[in-house]
XYZ file of C-alpha atoms in Angstrom:
110
model
C 106.712 54.123 93.627
C 106.503 52.264 90.352
C 103.424 50.429 91.613
C 101.741 53.691 92.575
C 102.332 55.094 89.089
C 101.096 51.888 87.471
C 97.967 51.821 89.635
C 97.216 55.425 88.718
C 97.602 54.608 85.022
C 95.295 51.586 85.260
C 92.543 53.665 86.859
C 93.096 56.679 84.584
C 92.902 54.602 81.379
C 89.890 52.634 82.567
C 91.715 49.289 82.630
C 90.234 48.963 86.115
C 87.194 50.801 87.407
C 88.737 52.056 90.657
C 91.129 51.333 93.494
C 88.697 48.871 95.045
C 88.891 46.752 91.895
C 92.705 46.973 92.034
C 92.585 45.693 95.605
C 90.351 42.809 94.609
C 92.594 41.858 91.697
C 95.712 42.092 93.850
C 94.171 40.174 96.770
C 94.955 43.051 99.129
C 92.824 45.539 101.013
C 91.747 48.902 99.644
C 93.728 50.420 102.506
C 96.916 48.808 101.167
C 96.230 50.249 97.698
C 95.745 53.666 99.307
C 99.019 53.349 101.201
C 100.845 52.675 97.931
C 99.061 55.317 95.859
C 99.621 57.954 98.548
C 103.236 57.981 97.363
C 101.906 59.992 94.404
C 101.661 62.921 96.843
C 105.449 63.041 97.105
C 107.319 65.848 95.372
C 108.263 64.840 91.803
C 111.997 64.876 92.546
C 111.520 62.521 95.507
C 109.455 60.221 93.291
C 112.316 60.203 90.798
C 114.796 59.355 93.543
C 112.638 56.433 94.618
C 112.326 55.155 91.067
C 116.123 55.098 90.676
C 116.848 53.936 94.222
C 118.800 50.674 94.199
C 118.659 49.802 97.861
C 121.422 48.154 99.860
C 123.397 45.223 98.492
C 122.727 43.388 101.760
C 120.915 43.934 104.992
C 117.623 45.653 105.710
C 116.535 48.533 103.551
C 115.819 51.570 105.735
C 113.707 53.195 103.025
C 110.342 51.451 103.005
C 106.683 52.342 102.791
C 106.184 52.863 106.528
C 108.916 55.527 106.547
C 107.686 57.163 103.348
C 104.030 57.507 104.393
C 104.621 60.323 106.915
C 106.579 62.238 104.276
C 103.835 61.778 101.666
C 101.255 63.011 104.203
C 102.946 66.424 104.271
C 101.498 68.526 101.470
C 104.346 71.066 101.449
C 107.023 69.814 99.020
C 109.735 71.893 100.681
C 109.010 70.159 104.001
C 108.877 66.797 102.219
C 112.342 67.429 100.792
C 113.697 68.241 104.246
C 112.161 65.036 105.659
C 113.537 63.007 102.732
C 117.036 64.388 103.326
C 116.725 63.513 107.024
C 115.582 59.990 106.185
C 118.402 59.331 103.748
C 121.083 60.988 105.858
C 119.988 59.219 109.028
C 119.867 55.833 107.323
C 122.630 53.798 108.828
C 125.460 52.256 106.894
C 125.478 51.359 103.229
C 121.780 51.904 102.597
C 122.006 55.573 103.539
C 125.065 55.995 101.354
C 123.299 54.333 98.430
C 120.271 56.581 98.881
C 122.492 59.654 98.885
C 124.387 58.531 95.778
C 121.207 57.674 93.872
C 119.619 60.965 94.805
C 122.184 63.707 95.293
C 121.123 66.882 97.088
C 121.314 68.687 93.741
C 118.255 66.690 92.638
C 116.302 67.856 95.654
C 115.792 71.574 95.390
C 115.232 73.367 98.669
């Protein structure tokens, strides 16, 4: 999420000409830049949760880009919030608990 915000700032301020230049500088494809910047389509409260998300102390993190992309593709923030709650509640073990603690339901308005 932080990368998406930084990329947006770099393009907006003219530090880079466009996302294609970002891709070139980062030695990644333009598609990868798009995947990251698509997180900007998430509801602001979900973005905030991601920015403060600590992740699990050990083990695999269930909250990663591949699971966030389908949520970001939904343009209805209410539906995004429902999908986010499902993702964090269905995350097994400690990671799901950490996600819930870092982003209580009160932060996510229905």
